[in-house]
Short mmCIF file of C-alpha atoms and ligand atoms in Angstrom, two decimals:
data_model
loop_
_atom_site.label_atom_id
_atom_site.label_comp_id
_atom_site.label_asym_id
_atom_site.label_seq_id
_atom_site.Cartn_x
_atom_site.Cartn_y
_atom_site.Cartn_z
CA MET A 1 34.81 62.55 -15.60
CA PRO A 2 32.40 60.37 -13.27
CA ALA A 3 29.62 62.09 -11.63
CA GLU A 4 30.16 63.00 -7.67
CA THR A 5 29.44 60.57 -5.48
CA PRO A 6 27.19 62.97 -3.72
CA ALA A 7 28.72 63.14 0.02
CA GLN A 8 27.65 61.27 2.34
CA THR A 9 25.35 62.81 5.81
CA GLN A 10 26.75 59.81 7.88
CA THR A 11 30.11 58.01 8.13
CA PRO A 12 29.17 54.20 7.90
CA PRO A 13 30.59 52.48 11.01
CA ARG A 14 34.32 51.15 10.77
CA GLN A 15 35.66 47.99 11.84
CA PRO A 16 40.22 46.49 12.28
CA GLN A 17 40.46 44.28 9.29
CA PRO A 18 39.65 40.58 10.70
CA LYS A 19 42.46 38.96 11.59
CA THR A 20 41.06 35.33 13.10
CA PHE A 21 38.31 33.87 11.66
CA HIS A 22 35.77 30.73 13.06
CA VAL A 23 34.21 28.81 9.88
CA LYS A 24 30.97 27.08 10.84
CA SER A 25 28.80 24.87 8.37
CA PHE A 26 25.76 23.40 8.71
CA GLY A 27 23.68 21.09 6.40
CA CYS A 28 24.84 19.22 3.94
CA GLN A 29 28.61 17.96 2.97
CA MET A 30 28.72 20.11 0.10
CA ASN A 31 28.25 22.80 2.96
CA VAL A 32 31.40 21.24 5.01
CA TYR A 33 33.15 21.08 1.61
CA ASP A 34 32.63 25.34 0.96
CA GLY A 35 33.31 25.76 4.53
CA GLU A 36 37.15 24.58 4.59
CA ARG A 37 37.41 26.48 0.86
CA MET A 38 35.91 30.07 2.66
CA ALA A 39 38.83 28.85 5.57
CA GLU A 40 41.58 28.58 2.90
CA LEU A 41 40.72 31.48 0.91
CA LEU A 42 41.02 33.56 4.32
CA ALA A 43 43.81 32.18 5.28
CA ALA A 44 45.80 32.62 2.15
CA GLN A 45 44.72 36.20 3.42
CA GLY A 46 47.03 36.18 6.27
CA MET A 47 44.39 35.12 8.65
CA THR A 48 44.70 33.13 11.80
CA ALA A 49 41.35 29.93 11.89
CA SER A 50 40.13 29.61 15.33
CA ASP A 51 38.23 27.09 16.53
CA GLU A 52 36.31 29.11 19.61
CA ARG A 53 33.59 31.75 17.55
CA ASP A 54 33.94 33.66 20.95
CA GLY A 55 36.60 36.24 20.28
CA ALA A 56 37.14 35.64 16.60
CA ASP A 57 37.29 38.98 14.93
CA LEU A 58 35.15 37.63 11.50
CA VAL A 59 31.97 34.86 11.89
CA VAL A 60 31.15 33.01 8.43
CA LEU A 61 28.18 31.57 9.03
CA ASN A 62 27.89 29.09 6.41
CA THR A 63 23.77 28.24 6.13
CA CYS A 64 21.34 25.95 4.95
CA HIS A 65 17.91 25.86 3.54
CA ILE A 66 16.63 22.80 3.33
CA ARG A 67 13.84 22.89 5.92
CA GLU A 68 12.71 25.40 8.14
CA LYS A 69 14.38 24.38 11.47
CA ALA A 70 17.90 24.71 10.04
CA THR A 71 17.04 28.29 8.79
CA GLU A 72 16.41 29.53 11.65
CA LYS A 73 18.84 28.31 12.79
CA VAL A 74 21.09 31.17 11.72
CA TYR A 75 19.03 34.22 13.30
CA SER A 76 19.24 32.46 16.74
CA ASP A 77 22.77 32.12 16.52
CA ILE A 78 23.51 35.41 14.52
CA GLY A 79 22.08 36.18 17.82
CA ARG A 80 24.12 33.90 19.80
CA LEU A 81 27.55 36.05 18.99
CA ARG A 82 26.31 39.49 20.78
CA ARG A 83 28.98 39.80 22.95
CA ALA A 84 28.44 40.59 26.65
CA ASP A 85 29.43 44.53 25.84
CA GLY A 86 26.84 44.76 23.34
CA SER A 87 29.51 44.10 20.99
CA THR A 88 29.52 41.73 17.46
CA PRO A 89 32.48 40.22 15.70
CA LEU A 90 31.88 41.10 11.35
CA ILE A 91 29.79 38.42 10.89
CA ALA A 92 29.46 36.94 7.27
CA VAL A 93 26.67 34.95 6.31
CA ALA A 94 26.64 32.20 3.49
CA GLY A 95 25.29 29.58 2.09
CA CYS A 96 21.30 28.50 1.16
CA VAL A 97 19.51 30.83 3.64
CA ALA A 98 22.39 34.07 2.06
CA GLN A 99 20.85 32.84 -1.61
CA ALA A 100 17.51 32.50 -0.50
CA GLU A 101 17.30 35.33 1.54
CA GLY A 102 20.07 37.57 0.12
CA GLU A 103 19.87 41.29 0.96
CA GLU A 104 16.51 40.47 3.62
CA ILE A 105 18.80 38.73 6.07
CA MET A 106 20.95 42.84 7.36
CA ALA A 107 17.14 44.04 7.43
CA ARG A 108 16.27 40.61 9.93
CA ALA A 109 19.62 40.42 11.48
CA PRO A 110 21.45 44.62 11.02
CA SER A 111 24.70 42.78 12.87
CA VAL A 112 25.37 41.00 9.52
CA LYS A 113 27.44 42.56 7.00
CA VAL A 114 27.68 40.60 4.33
CA VAL A 115 25.79 38.11 2.65
CA VAL A 116 27.51 36.02 -0.18
CA GLY A 117 26.10 32.61 -1.56
CA PRO A 118 27.77 29.57 -2.01
CA GLN A 119 28.24 30.15 -5.44
CA ALA A 120 30.17 33.73 -5.18
CA TYR A 121 31.49 32.91 -2.36
CA HIS A 122 35.03 32.95 -3.79
CA ARG A 123 34.78 36.80 -3.07
CA LEU A 124 34.56 36.68 0.31
CA PRO A 125 38.11 38.44 1.74
CA GLU A 126 36.77 41.43 -0.98
CA MET A 127 33.85 41.79 0.72
CA VAL A 128 34.71 41.27 3.70
CA ALA A 129 37.78 43.65 2.92
CA ASP A 130 34.20 46.20 2.12
CA ALA A 131 32.46 45.51 5.22
CA ALA A 132 35.44 46.06 7.63
CA ALA A 133 35.23 49.50 5.85
CA GLY A 134 32.23 50.57 6.92
CA LYS A 135 30.40 48.57 3.28
CA SER A 136 28.37 45.89 3.78
CA GLY A 137 27.55 44.17 0.56
CA THR A 138 25.26 41.02 -0.52
CA GLU A 139 26.67 38.97 -3.71
CA THR A 140 24.71 36.02 -4.55
CA ASP A 141 25.83 36.25 -7.73
CA MET A 142 25.17 32.60 -9.91
CA PRO A 143 26.29 30.08 -11.65
CA ALA A 144 29.04 28.74 -10.18
CA GLU A 145 32.07 28.58 -13.04
CA ALA A 146 34.20 31.41 -11.54
CA LYS A 147 34.31 30.67 -8.01
CA PHE A 148 36.54 26.64 -8.36
CA ALA A 149 38.72 29.41 -10.36
CA ALA A 150 39.49 31.47 -7.62
CA LEU A 151 39.77 29.50 -4.98
CA PRO A 152 43.40 28.79 -3.69
CA LYS A 153 44.79 25.64 -4.45
CA ARG A 154 45.16 22.58 -1.74
CA ARG A 155 47.10 21.48 0.82
CA ARG A 156 46.64 20.07 3.46
CA SER A 157 43.94 17.28 4.20
CA GLY A 158 43.03 15.02 6.71
CA PRO A 159 42.83 11.45 6.14
CA SER A 160 39.40 11.95 5.20
CA ALA A 161 38.69 14.70 2.36
CA PHE A 162 35.92 15.89 0.29
CA LEU A 163 36.26 16.90 -3.77
CA THR A 164 32.89 19.12 -4.53
CA VAL A 165 32.29 17.51 -9.11
CA GLN A 166 28.87 18.78 -9.54
CA GLU A 167 27.18 21.66 -8.04
CA GLY A 168 23.48 22.21 -8.13
CA CYS A 169 19.89 20.50 -9.69
CA ASP A 170 17.93 20.05 -12.68
CA LYS A 171 14.94 17.90 -10.99
CA PHE A 172 12.70 19.84 -9.07
CA CYS A 173 11.73 17.75 -7.10
CA THR A 174 8.89 20.09 -5.69
CA TYR A 175 9.74 19.84 -1.92
CA CYS A 176 13.22 21.07 -2.59
CA VAL A 177 14.79 24.31 -2.11
CA VAL A 178 17.81 23.24 -3.42
CA PRO A 179 17.11 23.79 -7.38
CA TYR A 180 16.70 27.59 -6.50
CA THR A 181 19.75 27.98 -4.38
CA ARG A 182 22.24 25.93 -5.86
CA GLY A 183 21.17 26.69 -9.24
CA ALA A 184 21.41 24.60 -12.67
CA GLU A 185 23.47 21.37 -12.17
CA ILE A 186 27.36 21.68 -13.76
CA SER A 187 29.87 18.84 -13.99
CA ARG A 188 32.85 20.72 -12.95
CA PRO A 189 35.82 19.71 -16.03
CA PHE A 190 37.89 17.29 -15.72
CA ALA A 191 41.37 18.27 -15.37
CA ASP A 192 40.92 20.34 -12.48
CA LEU A 193 39.39 17.46 -9.96
CA VAL A 194 42.33 15.38 -11.07
CA GLU A 195 44.77 18.13 -10.52
CA GLU A 196 41.75 18.54 -6.82
CA ALA A 197 42.77 15.01 -5.88
CA ARG A 198 46.56 14.55 -6.03
CA LEU A 199 46.66 17.68 -4.15
CA LEU A 200 44.57 16.21 -1.57
CA VAL A 201 46.73 13.39 -1.45
CA ALA A 202 49.95 15.27 -1.33
CA GLY A 203 48.60 16.93 1.58
CA GLY A 204 47.33 13.60 3.33
CA ALA A 205 43.86 12.06 1.85
CA ARG A 206 43.69 8.83 2.31
CA GLU A 207 40.32 8.47 1.06
CA ILE A 208 38.33 10.56 -0.87
CA THR A 209 34.15 11.10 -1.02
CA LEU A 210 33.23 13.38 -4.33
CA LEU A 211 30.19 15.54 -3.67
CA GLY A 212 27.26 16.68 -5.43
CA GLN A 213 23.56 16.80 -4.90
CA ASN A 214 23.22 14.95 -8.16
CA VAL A 215 26.76 13.78 -8.40
CA ASN A 216 25.82 10.53 -10.20
CA ALA A 217 24.98 13.20 -12.85
CA TRP A 218 28.63 14.41 -13.47
CA ALA A 219 29.89 13.94 -17.23
CA GLY A 220 33.16 15.23 -18.41
CA GLN A 221 35.95 14.20 -20.88
CA ASP A 222 38.86 12.65 -19.45
CA ASP A 223 42.97 13.46 -20.82
CA LYS A 224 41.67 12.13 -24.42
CA GLY A 225 38.95 14.10 -24.81
CA ARG A 226 36.32 10.89 -24.66
CA ALA A 227 32.74 11.94 -22.20
CA ILE A 228 33.10 10.35 -19.40
CA GLY A 229 30.61 9.42 -16.46
CA LEU A 230 31.31 9.43 -12.59
CA ASP A 231 32.22 5.75 -13.07
CA GLY A 232 35.11 6.87 -14.97
CA LEU A 233 36.06 9.70 -13.47
CA ILE A 234 36.66 7.17 -10.10
CA ARG A 235 38.88 4.87 -12.43
CA VAL A 236 41.35 7.58 -12.85
CA LEU A 237 41.28 8.71 -9.17
CA ALA A 238 41.13 5.29 -8.30
CA ALA A 239 45.07 4.56 -10.41
CA ASP A 240 46.63 6.62 -8.24
CA PRO A 241 48.20 4.38 -5.94
CA ASP A 242 48.65 6.93 -2.32
CA LEU A 243 44.75 7.37 -2.57
CA ALA A 244 43.32 3.94 -0.58
CA ARG A 245 39.17 5.00 -0.96
CA ILE A 246 36.79 6.77 -2.83
CA ARG A 247 33.16 6.90 -2.08
CA TYR A 248 30.69 9.57 -3.29
CA THR A 249 27.46 11.50 -2.67
CA THR A 250 24.63 12.06 -3.34
CA SER A 251 22.89 9.89 -5.83
CA HIS A 252 19.71 9.99 -7.93
CA PRO A 253 17.42 6.95 -8.91
CA ASN A 254 17.51 8.56 -12.28
CA ASP A 255 21.92 8.88 -12.52
CA MET A 256 22.55 5.46 -11.98
CA SER A 257 24.33 4.48 -15.26
CA GLU A 258 24.57 0.91 -15.78
CA GLY A 259 28.41 1.66 -15.87
CA LEU A 260 28.41 3.17 -12.35
CA ILE A 261 26.46 0.23 -11.10
CA ALA A 262 28.85 -1.96 -12.53
CA ALA A 263 32.02 0.15 -10.86
CA HIS A 264 31.35 -1.03 -8.18
CA GLY A 265 32.02 -4.70 -8.86
CA GLU A 266 34.85 -4.37 -10.68
CA ILE A 267 36.95 -1.06 -8.81
CA ASP A 268 37.98 -2.63 -5.05
CA LYS A 269 39.01 1.14 -4.15
CA LEU A 270 35.48 2.62 -4.31
CA MET A 271 33.40 1.79 -1.44
CA PRO A 272 30.68 -0.75 -0.75
CA PHE A 273 28.45 1.83 0.09
CA LEU A 274 25.14 3.61 -1.85
CA HIS A 275 23.12 7.55 -0.30
CA LEU A 276 21.05 6.93 -2.50
CA PRO A 277 17.35 8.15 -1.73
CA VAL A 278 14.29 6.69 -2.40
CA GLN A 279 12.07 9.30 -0.47
CA ALA A 280 8.88 7.72 -0.28
CA GLY A 281 7.56 4.61 -0.82
CA ASN A 282 4.48 5.00 -3.33
CA ASP A 283 4.60 5.91 -6.11
CA ARG A 284 1.09 8.25 -6.26
CA VAL A 285 3.77 9.98 -3.11
CA LEU A 286 6.59 9.34 -5.63
CA LYS A 287 4.89 11.46 -8.48
CA ALA A 288 3.25 14.31 -7.04
CA MET A 289 7.17 15.23 -5.76
CA ASN A 290 7.86 15.22 -8.52
CA ARG A 291 10.50 12.13 -8.63
CA SER A 292 10.85 10.70 -11.80
CA HIS A 293 11.60 7.46 -10.36
CA THR A 294 8.48 4.91 -9.26
CA VAL A 295 9.23 2.68 -6.39
CA GLU A 296 9.64 -1.11 -9.05
CA SER A 297 12.22 1.08 -10.33
CA TYR A 298 14.53 2.00 -7.27
CA LEU A 299 14.30 -1.65 -6.47
CA LYS A 300 15.47 -2.66 -9.94
CA ILE A 301 18.33 -0.23 -8.69
CA LEU A 302 19.13 -1.59 -6.42
CA ASP A 303 18.80 -5.31 -7.62
CA ARG A 304 21.59 -4.67 -10.15
CA VAL A 305 23.58 -2.80 -7.75
CA ARG A 306 24.09 -5.97 -5.06
CA ALA A 307 24.58 -7.79 -8.28
CA ALA A 308 27.82 -6.43 -8.94
CA ARG A 309 28.81 -6.11 -5.20
CA PRO A 310 26.85 -8.38 -2.76
CA ASP A 311 28.23 -6.18 1.01
CA ILE A 312 26.99 -3.43 -0.75
CA ALA A 313 26.04 -1.05 2.49
CA LEU A 314 22.21 0.73 1.30
CA SER A 315 21.53 4.13 2.92
CA GLY A 316 18.59 6.64 1.89
CA ASP A 317 16.99 9.94 2.67
CA PHE A 318 13.30 10.41 3.86
CA ILE A 319 10.32 12.37 4.02
CA VAL A 320 7.50 11.15 5.62
CA GLY A 321 4.26 13.85 5.51
CA PHE A 322 4.64 14.98 2.60
CA PRO A 323 1.11 16.17 1.17
CA GLY A 324 -1.93 15.00 0.94
CA GLU A 325 0.16 10.80 1.82
CA THR A 326 -2.30 9.20 4.01
CA GLU A 327 -1.83 6.26 6.34
CA ALA A 328 -1.08 4.22 4.19
CA GLU A 329 1.11 5.59 1.40
CA PHE A 330 2.93 5.64 4.51
CA GLN A 331 2.97 2.55 4.90
CA ASP A 332 4.04 1.50 1.76
CA THR A 333 7.31 3.94 2.53
CA LEU A 334 7.51 1.08 6.24
CA ASP A 335 6.95 -1.91 3.74
CA LEU A 336 9.39 -0.09 1.66
CA VAL A 337 12.67 -0.54 4.34
CA GLY A 338 11.21 -3.70 5.48
CA GLN A 339 12.04 -4.52 1.48
CA VAL A 340 15.62 -2.98 1.28
CA ARG A 341 16.85 -3.49 4.62
CA HIS A 342 19.65 0.30 4.91
CA ALA A 343 23.14 0.06 6.97
CA GLN A 344 21.14 3.45 7.57
CA ALA A 345 19.01 6.24 7.06
CA PHE A 346 18.04 9.19 7.00
CA SER A 347 13.91 10.25 7.96
CA PHE A 348 12.81 13.55 7.50
CA LYS A 349 9.01 15.76 8.53
CA TYR A 350 8.16 17.03 5.56
CA SER A 351 8.32 21.28 5.49
CA PRO A 352 7.54 23.58 3.39
CA ARG A 353 10.17 25.17 1.91
CA PRO A 354 9.26 29.27 0.29
CA GLY A 355 9.20 28.87 -3.67
CA THR A 356 8.74 25.27 -3.52
CA PRO A 357 5.26 23.74 -5.81
CA ALA A 358 4.60 21.52 -2.31
CA ALA A 359 3.91 24.55 -0.19
CA THR A 360 1.18 25.27 -1.63
CA MET A 361 -0.31 21.85 -2.21
CA ASP A 362 -3.61 20.95 -0.43
CA GLY A 363 -3.68 18.71 2.27
CA GLN A 364 -0.70 20.40 4.81
CA ILE A 365 -0.17 17.17 7.10
CA ALA A 366 -0.64 18.12 10.89
CA ALA A 367 2.43 18.39 13.06
CA GLU A 368 1.76 15.42 15.44
CA VAL A 369 0.69 12.48 12.32
CA MET A 370 3.83 13.55 10.86
CA ASP A 371 5.67 13.47 14.38
CA GLU A 372 3.78 10.49 14.43
CA ARG A 373 5.21 8.86 11.43
CA LEU A 374 7.95 9.79 12.01
CA GLN A 375 9.01 7.89 14.98
CA ARG A 376 7.31 4.83 13.28
CA LEU A 377 9.95 4.95 10.26
CA GLN A 378 13.19 5.99 12.19
CA ALA A 379 11.83 2.37 14.58
CA ALA A 380 11.77 0.67 11.21
CA LEU A 381 15.52 2.71 10.32
CA THR A 382 17.06 2.01 13.70
CA ARG A 383 16.03 -1.46 13.65
CA ASP A 384 17.53 -2.14 10.04
CA ALA A 385 20.62 -0.50 11.52
CA THR A 386 21.69 -2.11 14.04
CA ALA A 387 20.97 -5.76 12.39
CA PHE A 388 23.20 -4.19 9.90
CA ASN A 389 25.89 -3.72 12.19
CA GLN A 390 25.16 -6.98 13.59
CA ALA A 391 25.25 -8.83 10.72
CA SER A 392 29.22 -7.17 10.81
CA VAL A 393 29.90 -8.79 13.83
CA GLY A 394 32.72 -11.05 13.15
CA ARG A 395 33.84 -9.51 9.91
CA ARG A 396 37.75 -8.26 9.44
CA CYS A 397 37.68 -5.49 7.86
CA GLN A 398 39.85 -2.60 7.62
CA VAL A 399 39.13 1.03 9.15
CA LEU A 400 40.97 3.63 8.17
CA VAL A 401 41.46 5.81 10.95
CA GLU A 402 39.94 9.43 11.97
CA ARG A 403 40.83 10.56 15.31
CA ARG A 404 41.84 9.65 18.25
CA GLY A 405 38.59 8.10 21.00
CA ARG A 406 36.66 9.20 23.51
CA HIS A 407 39.36 6.73 25.60
CA GLU A 408 43.14 6.75 26.62
CA GLY A 409 44.48 5.01 23.59
CA GLN A 410 41.41 4.66 21.67
CA TRP A 411 41.10 5.48 18.09
CA LEU A 412 38.10 6.15 15.68
CA GLY A 413 37.44 5.09 12.31
CA LYS A 414 35.28 3.60 9.09
CA SER A 415 34.61 0.42 8.05
CA PRO A 416 34.21 0.03 4.07
CA TRP A 417 30.44 0.03 4.89
CA LEU A 418 30.88 3.18 6.40
CA GLN A 419 30.46 2.32 9.74
CA SER A 420 32.27 4.32 13.06
CA VAL A 421 34.18 1.71 14.64
CA HIS A 422 36.83 2.04 18.04
CA PHE A 423 39.35 0.01 18.80
CA THR A 424 42.87 0.14 20.65
CA GLY A 425 46.00 -0.92 19.76
CA GLU A 426 48.85 0.52 18.51
CA ALA A 427 47.72 3.26 15.71
CA ALA A 428 48.16 7.14 13.51
CA ILE A 429 45.13 9.15 12.37
CA GLY A 430 45.39 8.28 8.30
CA ASP A 431 46.29 4.52 9.33
CA LEU A 432 43.86 2.11 7.30
CA VAL A 433 44.54 -0.54 10.19
CA THR A 434 43.07 -3.89 10.19
CA VAL A 435 40.06 -5.17 12.99
CA ASP A 436 37.70 -7.58 14.06
CA LEU A 437 34.68 -6.57 14.44
CA VAL A 438 33.30 -7.95 18.15
CA GLN A 439 30.68 -6.44 19.08
CA ALA A 440 27.64 -3.75 17.45
CA GLY A 441 25.29 -0.63 18.44
CA PRO A 442 22.79 1.11 15.72
CA ASN A 443 26.02 3.34 15.64
CA SER A 444 28.53 1.97 16.45
CA LEU A 445 31.26 -1.06 15.80
CA ALA A 446 33.90 -2.14 18.67
CA GLY A 447 36.86 -3.68 16.60
CA GLN A 448 39.85 -6.00 18.23
CA LEU A 449 43.30 -4.39 15.95
CA VAL A 450 44.64 -7.36 14.28
CA GLY A 451 48.73 -7.75 14.13
N1 5AD B 501 11.37 18.50 4.03
C1 5AD B 501 11.83 17.95 4.46
N2 5AD B 501 12.78 16.66 3.59
C2 5AD B 501 13.56 18.03 2.89
N3 5AD B 501 14.91 17.59 2.06
C3 5AD B 501 14.86 18.14 1.29
N4 5AD B 501 13.57 18.98 1.59
C4 5AD B 501 12.97 18.56 1.95
C5 5AD B 501 11.18 19.61 3.19
N5 5AD B 501 11.15 20.26 1.74
C6 5AD B 501 15.52 16.07 2.68
C7 5AD B 501 15.33 14.94 1.22
C8 5AD B 501 16.74 15.04 0.61
C9 5AD B 501 17.61 15.53 2.35
C10 5AD B 501 18.67 16.44 1.82
O1 5AD B 501 16.99 16.11 2.68
O2 5AD B 501 15.22 14.09 1.62
O3 5AD B 501 17.09 14.34 0.45
FE1 SF4 B 502 16.45 18.85 -4.58
FE2 SF4 B 502 15.65 16.48 -5.73
FE3 SF4 B 502 18.22 17.99 -6.65
FE4 SF4 B 502 18.05 15.99 -4.90
S1 SF4 B 502 16.75 15.60 -6.94
S2 SF4 B 502 18.20 18.81 -4.49
S3 SF4 B 502 15.92 16.61 -3.83
S4 SF4 B 502 15.17 19.03 -6.33
#
């Protein structure tokens, strides 16, 4: 007989089991994918999704820990969930802040009753039920294998769907929390991915973006037991006649295999777009970041990708103000940008993250210096994005229609180069239409429907 549990002096408050829920995802596309899967899990329990978080019985904040600002957003969001009468919905914190901070979140924000990390969210419905019955819980187990098996099958999808194929990171860049919050690199099995892609297409997807923190490190075995990489997976998915487009993100330069580069020249459905973060344009800084590639090796990869697919649109991530970065070293980043001419890029001020080696390095850069460098870098990146879009004017291309625009009869979709294109005319969400690109700005293009 198990020992009796001691009588509790205080009965924890009970809340009715939630009937409606709202999931809010912050941060990267993998979080968007996780947010969709959590919504599917909760819906499978009979709960109803609500577009508005005000009024939802359960609010899931699917958080991002990559930079300090992203983390702080969570706490201000928790505060904002308090209703006029002082009550709160049942609050669950999921994602990378949950992983990194665990139970501390409940200490700092007692209205949070569930804390669940990115590899454990298959347990969310059970934890929500426990919390409603008065038993708060934290679950930050890794790795992710059990999670995917426990998720419900995909049913409906928008025209452009995400599919996580790989999770985690073994690269340990010295500034980055991902290896700690998402754990070691794992690849989902080939058969599971083929099945999930098939269900997404059956549910309405025309385009699938394969996701992973290091998506091009994906490795698996095909149905004949042969070892394949991401290019092999893409080839198999491309054989589905109802799937029109494939993309993948985010890649690491060191995992850009010959096969994947060649795939860009050989598979029509693989869109001409590559997000390949370089972070900085100076080898000393790259070494201090533990990036394990150099400026030269990165440029060589781009040459090979461009040889395979001359119209490829290049994208990247940059960090300014890494500890010790001198003005001359930052200038090297500007020079690299000037050389590559990205179609688009993301740039960030370095943000020290607890537990990462860079956070305690000498030479932390003053905020004003970072601000000024970021401004200069963003001016250069905006210049290049605008030029890329302007150079597209006159092109005829296919646009995948994703949603209605703000104006009557207007539609919004994406070009093969991931540009936002708006146009008016006869169309429907999910159509692939032919348009002539007629006008360009830094963030979008106007198209004219052909035929
Ligand atoms: N500070 C600033 N930017 C960061 N990134 C990752 N960690 C940090 C950090 N500590 C950026 C990198 C990465 C992108 C997802 O976020 O550029 O590629
Ligand atoms: Fe972070 Fe580097 Fe891994 Fe990217 S490759 S997730 S920046 S550690």
